[in-house]
Amino acid sequence: MRINIIKKIKEFDRSSSSIERNLINSISLIFGVILLIVFICVDRGVDIWVQNQFDQGMIDQANYLKSQIKTNGQQTIITFDKHFMPGFKSTSHPRFFQLWQKNKTLMRSKTLQRYPQDNLIHPKLAIGKDKVVQVVMPNGALGRASLSYFIPLNASHKTEPFYLTIYRSAKALDNLLWLVDILLVSSFILAMGTMRYITKKLIIKGLKPLEKINEELINYRNLKETVDREIYFPIPQKSVKEIAPIRHELNEFIHKNNQLVDNEKRITADIAHELKTPLAEMITLSEVHITYPKDQRISQTYAQDMLNIAQRMKAIVENLLLLQKASSSSFKTTIKELDLINLMDKIKDGLRFKYPLLNQRLIIKEQSFIHIQADEFSLSVIIQNLIDNSLFYSSKNSPITIVWHADTKGKQFIISNQTDTPVSAEQIKSLTKPLYQIDSSRTNIDHYGLGLSIVKKLCEKNNYQLSFSQNDKNEFSVSIGIANG
């Protein structure tokens, strides 16, 4: 069991992604590439500079030797410094030089005595020019050669030019270049390690607020299991700009989730209450009928009473199913052109059996259009529920006014009715809650507080604007705004 848990943890670690690790690796990679480019450029620059200094040293040495060569008529006088010559006697790090005139060797360094058959190179050059090239020395080692073709300073222009070639081992140069490379590579590794360490520290510090809110989430879950009240994430005195929206959205989610839970509890209780009453009536009637089967007062109305109760229960279930349908993500609308006159006639026919004085009470105050682009099912259910509510909750036999108004923004349906008592702002906010009923309406057996909930859901599905208002004269109005398609 323990092995399986460890395996699962390892598999999770491999499959999960870490913001901290990704940031550290990304920043390290970016700065690593930049540092690498810089160090390569520095290394290249230092190598070129060191080699140029080495070559310049050889040219300076050649210039010194050239200054020691003089002519006196047809005679050539060479006066090399004794302190300079030992450099061309060493056998451990030998240097070589050779002097020509008219392809005739005038002088060779003592280090060339071991190689009597070998001559140093002396390619053609312009008079007064110096050149440094890479060569293989007589002893087989790699080296650098300075080539000079010149006329001594005190010589006449008719003097035949001299050719001077100096060989010097490049081992010291190579060792120096290797040392520079090692130092640069070590510096690069040290810089990368230091930069990665600092980056890691800064990122860990920067992610502290995220870790804190993660800890708060864990604590919230544990606290929520033990405390039966609304708990929110505290707002710190010094908030982090990037974390503040997360904290705000979490609190908003908690608030809405608590509202949903409360609504669910209330709806469950209301449904139980709405169904419990007719069920209790059915049980009571059945028990009385069983106890007094020969009582004509009970037996004559028993069947009709049971039918009425069943129809009330059916109406509740149908409205609940309609509310669920309007709330479902699978609910689809079909937009087409509707004739409002025909639509209103159908709605009136469906309500006339409940309200015999429907035609006298329902007044079309304004109708600036007779056709509208809308979903027939949604619009029919919305208008029917609003007319039904207005007729039921309005003052007895008071008129119900309907306005169909059009402007540049779209079309608007407004229905108004007179109420006996004012509706408070708090009650208006709760009108669209499922099974919500104003206290004075709770004893009614024909309305269950689902109509406006269905209207709200259908308005949301069709992007209609639903609003409620009431003036000082207790005239209650419901408005449906339909934007132009």
Tab-separated table of C-alpha atoms in Angstrom:
chain	number	residue	atom	x	y	z
A	1	MET	CA	0.000	0.000	0.000
A	2	ARG	CA	2.822	2.399	0.951
A	3	ILE	CA	4.648	1.632	-2.323
A	4	ASN	CA	1.516	2.395	-4.354
A	5	ILE	CA	1.084	5.752	-2.590
A	6	ILE	CA	4.727	6.673	-3.258
A	7	LYS	CA	4.308	5.700	-6.925
A	8	LYS	CA	1.192	7.863	-7.226
A	9	ILE	CA	2.999	10.827	-5.642
A	10	LYS	CA	5.903	10.440	-8.078
A	11	GLU	CA	3.527	10.160	-11.032
A	12	PHE	CA	1.742	13.331	-9.857
A	13	ASP	CA	5.061	15.180	-9.517
A	14	ARG	CA	6.025	14.177	-13.060
A	15	SER	CA	2.657	15.150	-14.538
A	16	SER	CA	2.190	18.400	-12.594
A	17	SER	CA	3.632	21.721	-13.674
A	18	SER	CA	5.338	24.108	-11.258
A	19	ILE	CA	5.121	27.884	-11.746
A	20	GLU	CA	8.208	28.336	-9.570
A	21	ARG	CA	10.256	25.765	-11.482
A	22	ASN	CA	9.111	27.049	-14.879
A	23	LEU	CA	9.937	30.656	-13.963
A	24	ILE	CA	13.373	29.744	-12.599
A	25	ASN	CA	14.204	27.626	-15.653
A	26	SER	CA	12.882	30.208	-18.116
A	27	ILE	CA	14.709	33.151	-16.530
A	28	SER	CA	17.877	31.068	-16.122
A	29	LEU	CA	17.702	30.065	-19.780
A	30	ILE	CA	17.203	33.651	-20.981
A	31	PHE	CA	19.979	35.099	-18.824
A	32	GLY	CA	22.157	32.077	-19.555
A	33	VAL	CA	21.897	32.703	-23.299
A	34	ILE	CA	22.655	36.411	-22.786
A	35	LEU	CA	25.621	35.641	-20.520
A	36	LEU	CA	26.882	32.997	-22.927
A	37	ILE	CA	26.803	35.463	-25.823
A	38	VAL	CA	28.566	38.097	-23.690
A	39	PHE	CA	31.229	35.645	-22.495
A	40	ILE	CA	31.818	34.328	-26.015
A	41	CYS	CA	32.280	37.899	-27.253
A	42	VAL	CA	34.605	38.673	-24.320
A	43	ASP	CA	36.552	35.457	-24.908
A	44	ARG	CA	36.876	36.230	-28.594
A	45	GLY	CA	37.945	39.798	-27.867
A	46	VAL	CA	40.511	38.744	-25.246
A	47	ASP	CA	41.930	36.038	-27.543
A	48	ILE	CA	42.350	38.544	-30.363
A	49	TRP	CA	43.876	41.121	-28.015
A	50	VAL	CA	46.360	38.615	-26.507
A	51	GLN	CA	47.354	37.370	-29.955
A	52	ASN	CA	47.786	40.933	-31.220
A	53	GLN	CA	49.991	41.718	-28.216
A	54	PHE	CA	52.036	38.601	-28.905
A	55	ASP	CA	52.386	39.515	-32.586
A	56	GLN	CA	53.250	43.104	-31.693
A	57	GLY	CA	55.949	41.834	-29.355
A	58	MET	CA	57.473	39.840	-32.213
A	59	ILE	CA	57.358	42.884	-34.524
A	60	ASP	CA	58.991	45.021	-31.806
A	61	GLN	CA	61.690	42.382	-31.481
A	62	ALA	CA	62.181	42.368	-35.248
A	63	ASN	CA	62.389	46.178	-35.286
A	64	TYR	CA	65.074	46.026	-32.601
A	65	LEU	CA	67.096	43.564	-34.659
A	66	LYS	CA	66.654	45.715	-37.771
A	67	SER	CA	67.981	48.724	-35.854
A	68	GLN	CA	71.189	46.800	-35.129
A	69	ILE	CA	71.938	46.266	-38.817
A	70	LYS	CA	73.973	49.011	-40.536
A	71	THR	CA	75.879	49.346	-43.785
A	72	ASN	CA	79.188	51.011	-44.507
A	73	GLY	CA	79.614	51.118	-48.209
A	74	GLN	CA	79.591	47.510	-49.355
A	75	GLN	CA	80.095	46.265	-45.805
A	76	THR	CA	77.256	45.133	-43.511
A	77	ILE	CA	77.721	45.697	-39.780
A	78	ILE	CA	75.550	43.685	-37.339
A	79	THR	CA	75.783	44.702	-33.675
A	80	PHE	CA	73.259	42.616	-31.723
A	81	ASP	CA	73.017	43.251	-27.953
A	82	LYS	CA	74.472	40.489	-25.828
A	83	HIS	CA	71.459	40.649	-23.509
A	84	PHE	CA	69.181	40.034	-26.464
A	85	MET	CA	71.015	37.074	-28.007
A	86	PRO	CA	70.509	34.550	-25.134
A	87	GLY	CA	66.844	34.325	-26.174
A	88	PHE	CA	68.046	32.613	-29.337
A	89	LYS	CA	70.326	30.141	-27.509
A	90	SER	CA	67.816	28.357	-25.264
A	91	THR	CA	67.024	24.764	-26.169
A	92	SER	CA	63.959	24.338	-23.916
A	93	HIS	CA	61.910	27.114	-25.581
A	94	PRO	CA	64.023	27.883	-28.644
A	95	ARG	CA	63.623	30.942	-30.840
A	96	PHE	CA	65.040	31.189	-34.338
A	97	PHE	CA	66.022	33.978	-36.664
A	98	GLN	CA	67.692	34.205	-40.045
A	99	LEU	CA	68.959	37.208	-42.038
A	100	TRP	CA	69.290	37.297	-45.846
A	101	GLN	CA	70.440	39.666	-48.517
A	102	LYS	CA	70.096	38.736	-52.180
A	103	ASN	CA	68.931	35.264	-51.061
A	104	LYS	CA	72.241	34.870	-49.288
A	105	THR	CA	72.166	34.013	-45.615
A	106	LEU	CA	74.097	36.575	-43.642
A	107	MET	CA	73.331	35.282	-40.166
A	108	ARG	CA	71.527	32.439	-38.393
A	109	SER	CA	70.703	32.052	-34.712
A	110	LYS	CA	72.655	29.482	-32.719
A	111	THR	CA	69.450	27.515	-32.196
A	112	LEU	CA	69.475	26.725	-35.937
A	113	GLN	CA	72.858	24.971	-35.634
A	114	ARG	CA	70.989	21.795	-34.751
A	115	TYR	CA	69.076	22.100	-38.039
A	116	PRO	CA	71.768	22.997	-40.607
A	117	GLN	CA	69.653	21.910	-43.584
A	118	ASP	CA	66.596	23.943	-42.535
A	119	ASN	CA	66.030	27.521	-43.599
A	120	LEU	CA	63.339	29.828	-42.313
A	121	ILE	CA	60.705	31.073	-44.734
A	122	HIS	CA	61.159	34.412	-46.505
A	123	PRO	CA	58.296	34.989	-48.971
A	124	LYS	CA	58.092	38.125	-51.065
A	125	LEU	CA	57.021	41.275	-49.248
A	126	ALA	CA	56.884	44.955	-50.064
A	127	ILE	CA	59.921	46.885	-48.827
A	128	GLY	CA	59.305	48.281	-45.337
A	129	LYS	CA	56.470	45.837	-44.600
A	130	ASP	CA	56.196	43.474	-41.625
A	131	LYS	CA	54.002	40.417	-41.383
A	132	VAL	CA	53.270	37.774	-38.718
A	133	VAL	CA	52.122	34.300	-39.760
A	134	GLN	CA	51.664	30.885	-38.168
A	135	VAL	CA	54.386	28.340	-38.947
A	136	VAL	CA	55.818	24.989	-37.955
A	137	MET	CA	59.245	25.557	-36.416
A	138	PRO	CA	62.323	23.433	-37.222
A	139	ASN	CA	61.796	21.455	-34.006
A	140	GLY	CA	58.259	20.517	-35.161
A	141	ALA	CA	56.409	22.752	-32.700
A	142	LEU	CA	53.771	25.288	-33.718
A	143	GLY	CA	54.908	28.868	-33.619
A	144	ARG	CA	54.546	32.340	-35.015
A	145	ALA	CA	56.890	33.968	-37.539
A	146	SER	CA	57.550	37.673	-38.064
A	147	LEU	CA	58.627	38.474	-41.628
A	148	SER	CA	60.402	41.750	-42.470
A	149	TYR	CA	61.743	43.081	-45.797
A	150	PHE	CA	63.662	46.316	-45.210
A	151	ILE	CA	66.574	48.661	-45.943
A	152	PRO	CA	68.609	49.844	-42.919
A	153	LEU	CA	68.014	53.452	-41.854
A	154	ASN	CA	71.530	54.725	-42.677
A	155	ALA	CA	71.761	52.841	-45.984
A	156	SER	CA	71.388	54.465	-49.391
A	157	HIS	CA	68.442	53.739	-51.662
A	158	LYS	CA	70.701	51.656	-53.861
A	159	THR	CA	71.411	49.234	-51.024
A	160	GLU	CA	69.999	45.767	-51.608
A	161	PRO	CA	67.119	45.109	-49.119
A	162	PHE	CA	67.527	42.665	-46.234
A	163	TYR	CA	65.106	39.902	-45.263
A	164	LEU	CA	64.685	39.063	-41.573
A	165	THR	CA	62.592	36.161	-40.271
A	166	ILE	CA	62.062	35.394	-36.580
A	167	TYR	CA	60.397	32.231	-35.262
A	168	ARG	CA	58.943	32.072	-31.777
A	169	SER	CA	57.131	29.215	-30.045
A	170	ALA	CA	53.346	29.737	-29.634
A	171	LYS	CA	53.193	27.466	-26.589
A	172	ALA	CA	53.221	30.389	-24.162
A	173	LEU	CA	50.501	32.075	-26.219
A	174	ASP	CA	48.400	28.898	-26.235
A	175	ASN	CA	48.852	28.453	-22.481
A	176	LEU	CA	47.765	32.043	-21.901
A	177	LEU	CA	44.722	31.611	-24.149
A	178	TRP	CA	43.782	28.405	-22.345
A	179	LEU	CA	44.131	30.179	-19.002
A	180	VAL	CA	41.859	32.974	-20.244
A	181	ASP	CA	39.304	30.399	-21.473
A	182	ILE	CA	39.358	28.545	-18.139
A	183	LEU	CA	38.876	31.798	-16.230
A	184	LEU	CA	35.995	32.844	-18.478
A	185	VAL	CA	34.280	29.432	-18.273
A	186	SER	CA	34.682	29.437	-14.485
A	187	SER	CA	33.292	32.973	-14.345
A	188	PHE	CA	30.354	31.922	-16.546
A	189	ILE	CA	29.524	28.938	-14.323
A	190	LEU	CA	29.857	31.073	-11.187
A	191	ALA	CA	27.692	33.834	-12.716
A	192	MET	CA	25.031	31.306	-13.773
A	193	GLY	CA	24.983	29.709	-10.327
A	194	THR	CA	24.785	33.088	-8.582
A	195	MET	CA	22.111	34.349	-10.967
A	196	ARG	CA	20.025	31.172	-10.565
A	197	TYR	CA	20.310	31.359	-6.773
A	198	ILE	CA	19.231	35.021	-6.704
A	199	THR	CA	16.438	34.320	-9.218
A	200	LYS	CA	15.145	31.426	-7.126
A	201	LYS	CA	15.139	33.542	-3.968
A	202	LEU	CA	13.324	36.421	-5.701
A	203	ILE	CA	10.727	34.133	-7.314
A	204	ILE	CA	10.057	32.286	-4.058
A	205	LYS	CA	9.614	35.651	-2.348
A	206	GLY	CA	7.356	36.858	-5.176
A	207	LEU	CA	5.198	33.717	-4.969
A	208	LYS	CA	4.706	34.020	-1.209
A	209	PRO	CA	1.291	35.733	-1.611
A	210	LEU	CA	0.174	32.856	-3.845
A	211	GLU	CA	1.340	30.314	-1.272
A	212	LYS	CA	-0.462	32.304	1.415
A	213	ILE	CA	-3.770	32.255	-0.426
A	214	ASN	CA	-3.259	28.522	-1.060
A	215	GLU	CA	-2.830	28.004	2.684
A	216	GLU	CA	-5.959	30.098	3.262
A	217	LEU	CA	-7.847	27.800	0.872
A	218	ILE	CA	-6.765	24.749	2.869
A	219	ASN	CA	-7.633	26.461	6.158
A	220	TYR	CA	-10.956	27.604	4.677
A	221	ARG	CA	-11.884	24.031	3.779
A	222	ASN	CA	-11.008	22.786	7.265
A	223	LEU	CA	-12.790	25.726	8.926
A	224	LYS	CA	-15.859	25.352	6.722
A	225	GLU	CA	-16.299	21.769	7.925
A	226	THR	CA	-16.462	22.900	11.564
A	227	VAL	CA	-18.161	26.330	11.380
A	228	ASP	CA	-21.752	26.663	10.164
A	229	ARG	CA	-21.669	30.241	8.842
A	230	GLU	CA	-20.430	32.249	5.889
A	231	ILE	CA	-16.641	32.520	5.902
A	232	TYR	CA	-14.732	34.771	3.515
A	233	PHE	CA	-11.081	35.300	2.704
A	234	PRO	CA	-9.799	38.302	4.703
A	235	ILE	CA	-8.595	41.342	2.778
A	236	PRO	CA	-5.042	42.222	3.955
A	237	GLN	CA	-4.100	45.815	4.703
A	238	LYS	CA	-1.380	45.703	2.037
A	239	SER	CA	-2.832	43.757	-0.855
A	240	VAL	CA	-0.876	42.391	-3.798
A	241	LYS	CA	-2.100	43.765	-7.119
A	242	GLU	CA	-2.067	40.380	-8.878
A	243	ILE	CA	-3.591	38.442	-5.956
A	244	ALA	CA	-6.330	40.941	-5.037
A	245	PRO	CA	-8.583	39.975	-8.021
A	246	ILE	CA	-8.221	36.278	-7.120
A	247	ARG	CA	-9.194	36.978	-3.521
A	248	HIS	CA	-12.115	39.133	-4.677
A	249	GLU	CA	-13.368	36.481	-7.119
A	250	LEU	CA	-13.049	33.766	-4.463
A	251	ASN	CA	-15.132	35.808	-2.023
A	252	GLU	CA	-17.641	36.524	-4.788
A	253	PHE	CA	-17.791	32.814	-5.614
A	254	ILE	CA	-18.272	31.927	-1.940
A	255	HIS	CA	-21.046	34.502	-1.636
A	256	LYS	CA	-22.856	33.247	-4.742
A	257	ASN	CA	-22.312	29.633	-3.745
A	258	ASN	CA	-23.807	30.330	-0.323
A	259	GLN	CA	-26.743	32.017	-2.021
A	260	LEU	CA	-27.219	28.985	-4.271
A	261	VAL	CA	-27.081	26.646	-1.293
A	262	ASP	CA	-29.574	28.804	0.622
A	263	ASN	CA	-31.839	28.971	-2.436
A	264	GLU	CA	-31.594	25.218	-2.856
A	265	LYS	CA	-32.542	24.691	0.780
A	266	ARG	CA	-35.408	27.160	0.477
A	267	ILE	CA	-36.648	25.649	-2.786
A	268	THR	CA	-36.463	22.150	-1.305
A	269	ALA	CA	-38.418	23.285	1.745
A	270	ASP	CA	-40.954	25.157	-0.405
A	271	ILE	CA	-41.450	22.203	-2.753
A	272	ALA	CA	-41.926	19.931	0.244
A	273	HIS	CA	-44.424	22.417	1.697
A	274	GLU	CA	-46.329	22.845	-1.583
A	275	LEU	CA	-46.591	19.076	-2.072
A	276	LYS	CA	-47.147	18.280	1.594
A	277	THR	CA	-50.365	20.328	1.780
A	278	PRO	CA	-52.259	18.557	-1.051
A	279	LEU	CA	-50.876	15.188	0.067
A	280	ALA	CA	-52.142	15.847	3.584
A	281	GLU	CA	-55.530	16.808	2.147
A	282	MET	CA	-55.642	13.589	0.092
A	283	ILE	CA	-54.734	11.490	3.127
A	284	THR	CA	-57.300	13.248	5.307
A	285	LEU	CA	-60.084	12.889	2.725
A	286	SER	CA	-59.217	9.228	2.177
A	287	GLU	CA	-59.177	8.469	5.908
A	288	VAL	CA	-62.540	10.216	6.417
A	289	HIS	CA	-64.016	8.425	3.394
A	290	ILE	CA	-62.773	5.056	4.686
A	291	THR	CA	-64.112	5.790	8.174
A	292	TYR	CA	-67.532	6.980	6.922
A	293	PRO	CA	-68.054	5.223	3.592
A	294	LYS	CA	-71.828	5.749	3.650
A	295	ASP	CA	-71.726	9.483	4.399
A	296	GLN	CA	-73.185	11.092	1.269
A	297	ARG	CA	-71.644	14.467	2.058
A	298	ILE	CA	-68.178	12.928	1.688
A	299	SER	CA	-68.727	10.290	-0.993
A	300	GLN	CA	-70.488	12.650	-3.413
A	301	THR	CA	-67.559	15.131	-3.579
A	302	TYR	CA	-64.699	12.728	-2.861
A	303	ALA	CA	-63.765	12.008	-6.489
A	304	GLN	CA	-63.913	15.678	-7.509
A	305	ASP	CA	-61.926	16.751	-4.450
A	306	MET	CA	-59.215	14.173	-5.225
A	307	LEU	CA	-59.128	15.309	-8.859
A	308	ASN	CA	-58.736	18.969	-7.844
A	309	ILE	CA	-55.897	18.107	-5.480
A	310	ALA	CA	-54.173	15.990	-8.169
A	311	GLN	CA	-54.495	18.829	-10.688
A	312	ARG	CA	-52.882	21.249	-8.228
A	313	MET	CA	-50.001	18.820	-7.748
A	314	LYS	CA	-49.753	18.387	-11.515
A	315	ALA	CA	-49.603	22.176	-11.978
A	316	ILE	CA	-46.750	22.423	-9.459
A	317	VAL	CA	-44.782	19.621	-11.164
A	318	GLU	CA	-45.382	21.070	-14.648
A	319	ASN	CA	-44.157	24.501	-13.545
A	320	LEU	CA	-41.090	22.944	-11.911
A	321	LEU	CA	-40.344	21.033	-15.122
A	322	LEU	CA	-40.816	24.219	-17.155
A	323	LEU	CA	-38.409	26.057	-14.837
A	324	GLN	CA	-35.880	23.238	-15.236
A	325	LYS	CA	-36.296	23.331	-19.005
A	326	ALA	CA	-35.742	27.098	-19.099
A	327	SER	CA	-32.622	26.696	-16.914
A	328	SER	CA	-31.149	23.831	-18.940
A	329	SER	CA	-28.133	24.431	-21.185
A	330	SER	CA	-29.813	22.252	-23.839
A	331	PHE	CA	-32.676	24.738	-24.197
A	332	LYS	CA	-32.662	26.076	-27.771
A	333	THR	CA	-34.516	29.060	-29.208
A	334	THR	CA	-35.866	29.425	-32.733
A	335	ILE	CA	-36.157	33.035	-33.853
A	336	LYS	CA	-38.879	33.789	-36.377
A	337	GLU	CA	-41.349	36.535	-37.217
A	338	LEU	CA	-44.411	36.482	-34.953
A	339	ASP	CA	-47.775	38.206	-35.369
A	340	LEU	CA	-48.500	39.815	-32.000
A	341	ILE	CA	-52.259	39.956	-32.598
A	342	ASN	CA	-52.445	36.183	-33.157
A	343	LEU	CA	-50.038	35.567	-30.276
A	344	MET	CA	-52.109	37.666	-27.853
A	345	ASP	CA	-55.342	35.954	-28.976
A	346	LYS	CA	-53.852	32.526	-28.178
A	347	ILE	CA	-52.701	33.727	-24.758
A	348	LYS	CA	-56.133	35.189	-23.987
A	349	ASP	CA	-57.822	31.935	-24.993
A	350	GLY	CA	-55.581	30.064	-22.559
A	351	LEU	CA	-56.425	32.385	-19.654
A	352	ARG	CA	-60.107	33.123	-20.303
A	353	PHE	CA	-61.343	30.107	-18.297
A	354	LYS	CA	-59.563	31.483	-15.198
A	355	TYR	CA	-60.571	35.099	-15.706
A	356	PRO	CA	-64.051	35.512	-17.268
A	357	LEU	CA	-63.656	39.324	-17.340
A	358	LEU	CA	-60.326	39.088	-19.179
A	359	ASN	CA	-61.426	41.052	-22.266
A	360	GLN	CA	-62.862	43.884	-20.152
A	361	ARG	CA	-59.829	44.166	-17.849
A	362	LEU	CA	-56.991	43.725	-20.376
A	363	ILE	CA	-56.347	46.997	-22.225
A	364	ILE	CA	-53.786	47.470	-25.022
A	365	LYS	CA	-52.775	51.061	-24.290
A	366	GLU	CA	-50.193	51.352	-27.082
A	367	GLN	CA	-49.033	49.102	-29.894
A	368	SER	CA	-46.632	50.707	-32.364
A	369	PHE	CA	-45.884	47.430	-34.195
A	370	ILE	CA	-47.614	44.114	-34.869
A	371	HIS	CA	-44.677	41.898	-35.908
A	372	ILE	CA	-41.625	40.900	-33.898
A	373	GLN	CA	-38.627	38.602	-34.348
A	374	ALA	CA	-38.580	36.244	-31.347
A	375	ASP	CA	-38.808	32.663	-30.106
A	376	GLU	CA	-42.527	31.831	-30.026
A	377	PHE	CA	-42.407	29.448	-27.057
A	378	SER	CA	-40.357	31.821	-24.874
A	379	LEU	CA	-42.370	34.939	-25.677
A	380	SER	CA	-45.709	33.122	-25.209
A	381	VAL	CA	-44.740	31.733	-21.801
A	382	ILE	CA	-43.314	35.102	-20.667
A	383	ILE	CA	-46.384	37.142	-21.661
A	384	GLN	CA	-48.856	34.527	-20.388
A	385	ASN	CA	-47.198	34.371	-16.958
A	386	LEU	CA	-47.009	38.162	-16.671
A	387	ILE	CA	-50.671	38.631	-17.661
A	388	ASP	CA	-51.716	35.818	-15.302
A	389	ASN	CA	-49.817	37.403	-12.394
A	390	SER	CA	-51.150	40.890	-13.157
A	391	LEU	CA	-54.759	39.687	-13.284
A	392	PHE	CA	-54.391	37.674	-10.104
A	393	TYR	CA	-52.461	40.113	-7.886
A	394	SER	CA	-54.123	43.348	-9.042
A	395	SER	CA	-56.976	45.106	-7.263
A	396	LYS	CA	-60.357	43.484	-7.887
A	397	ASN	CA	-61.680	44.165	-11.395
A	398	SER	CA	-58.984	46.848	-11.958
A	399	PRO	CA	-57.687	47.329	-15.524
A	400	ILE	CA	-54.441	45.770	-16.753
A	401	THR	CA	-52.603	47.938	-19.286
A	402	ILE	CA	-50.210	46.621	-21.924
A	403	VAL	CA	-47.819	48.729	-23.982
A	404	TRP	CA	-45.876	47.555	-27.024
A	405	HIS	CA	-43.331	50.292	-27.677
A	406	ALA	CA	-40.551	50.475	-30.273
A	407	ASP	CA	-37.525	52.790	-30.527
A	408	THR	CA	-34.033	52.781	-32.053
A	409	LYS	CA	-32.690	50.422	-29.368
A	410	GLY	CA	-35.374	47.782	-29.798
A	411	LYS	CA	-38.871	46.807	-28.716
A	412	GLN	CA	-40.393	46.867	-25.259
A	413	PHE	CA	-43.322	45.086	-23.608
A	414	ILE	CA	-44.707	46.796	-20.482
A	415	ILE	CA	-47.571	45.440	-18.380
A	416	SER	CA	-48.961	47.418	-15.428
A	417	ASN	CA	-51.569	46.739	-12.748
A	418	GLN	CA	-52.885	48.381	-9.597
A	419	THR	CA	-52.119	46.654	-6.278
A	420	ASP	CA	-53.971	46.984	-2.984
A	421	THR	CA	-50.759	47.134	-0.948
A	422	PRO	CA	-47.324	48.432	-1.974
A	423	VAL	CA	-44.545	45.956	-2.756
A	424	SER	CA	-41.316	46.705	-0.902
A	425	ALA	CA	-37.931	46.947	-2.617
A	426	GLU	CA	-36.788	43.799	-0.805
A	427	GLN	CA	-39.839	41.912	-2.048
A	428	ILE	CA	-39.224	43.123	-5.619
A	429	LYS	CA	-35.656	41.718	-5.443
A	430	SER	CA	-37.039	38.316	-4.386
A	431	LEU	CA	-39.894	38.078	-6.898
A	432	THR	CA	-37.891	35.966	-9.357
A	433	LYS	CA	-36.741	33.437	-6.763
A	434	PRO	CA	-38.316	30.005	-7.315
A	435	LEU	CA	-41.401	29.377	-5.143
A	436	TYR	CA	-41.129	32.821	-3.564
A	437	GLN	CA	-44.491	34.273	-2.581
A	438	ILE	CA	-45.387	37.506	-0.866
A	439	ASP	CA	-46.848	36.608	2.539
A	440	SER	CA	-50.345	37.724	1.553
A	441	SER	CA	-50.299	35.244	-1.348
A	442	ARG	CA	-49.065	32.139	0.445
A	443	THR	CA	-52.542	30.841	1.224
A	444	ASN	CA	-53.577	30.775	-2.440
A	445	ILE	CA	-53.886	27.323	-3.978
A	446	ASP	CA	-53.564	28.362	-7.637
A	447	HIS	CA	-50.250	30.294	-7.599
A	448	TYR	CA	-47.000	28.763	-6.410
A	449	GLY	CA	-44.356	31.454	-6.952
A	450	LEU	CA	-42.827	29.842	-10.054
A	451	GLY	CA	-44.164	32.100	-12.819
A	452	LEU	CA	-41.669	34.968	-12.485
A	453	SER	CA	-38.791	32.501	-11.990
A	454	ILE	CA	-39.674	30.956	-15.352
A	455	VAL	CA	-39.965	34.446	-16.896
A	456	LYS	CA	-36.512	35.390	-15.598
A	457	LYS	CA	-34.842	32.220	-16.952
A	458	LEU	CA	-36.478	32.614	-20.380
A	459	CYS	CA	-35.424	36.278	-20.502
A	460	GLU	CA	-31.836	35.244	-19.750
A	461	LYS	CA	-31.921	32.590	-22.490
A	462	ASN	CA	-33.201	35.142	-25.040
A	463	ASN	CA	-31.071	38.087	-23.807
A	464	TYR	CA	-34.169	40.078	-22.834
A	465	GLN	CA	-33.953	42.824	-20.215
A	466	LEU	CA	-36.370	42.161	-17.319
A	467	SER	CA	-37.163	44.944	-14.836
A	468	PHE	CA	-39.757	45.766	-12.154
A	469	SER	CA	-40.985	49.121	-10.893
A	470	GLN	CA	-43.721	50.638	-8.729
A	471	ASN	CA	-44.862	54.261	-8.486
A	472	ASP	CA	-46.348	56.196	-5.594
A	473	LYS	CA	-49.885	55.217	-6.646
A	474	ASN	CA	-49.161	51.489	-6.126
A	475	GLU	CA	-49.063	50.868	-9.867
A	476	PHE	CA	-46.786	47.869	-10.370
A	477	SER	CA	-45.089	47.462	-13.779
A	478	VAL	CA	-43.025	44.752	-15.430
A	479	SER	CA	-40.916	45.611	-18.473
A	480	ILE	CA	-39.347	43.268	-21.043
A	481	GLY	CA	-36.727	44.851	-23.313
A	482	ILE	CA	-36.091	43.062	-26.626
A	483	ALA	CA	-33.053	44.355	-28.511
A	484	ASN	CA	-33.101	44.650	-32.282
A	485	GLY	CA	-31.825	41.467	-33.908
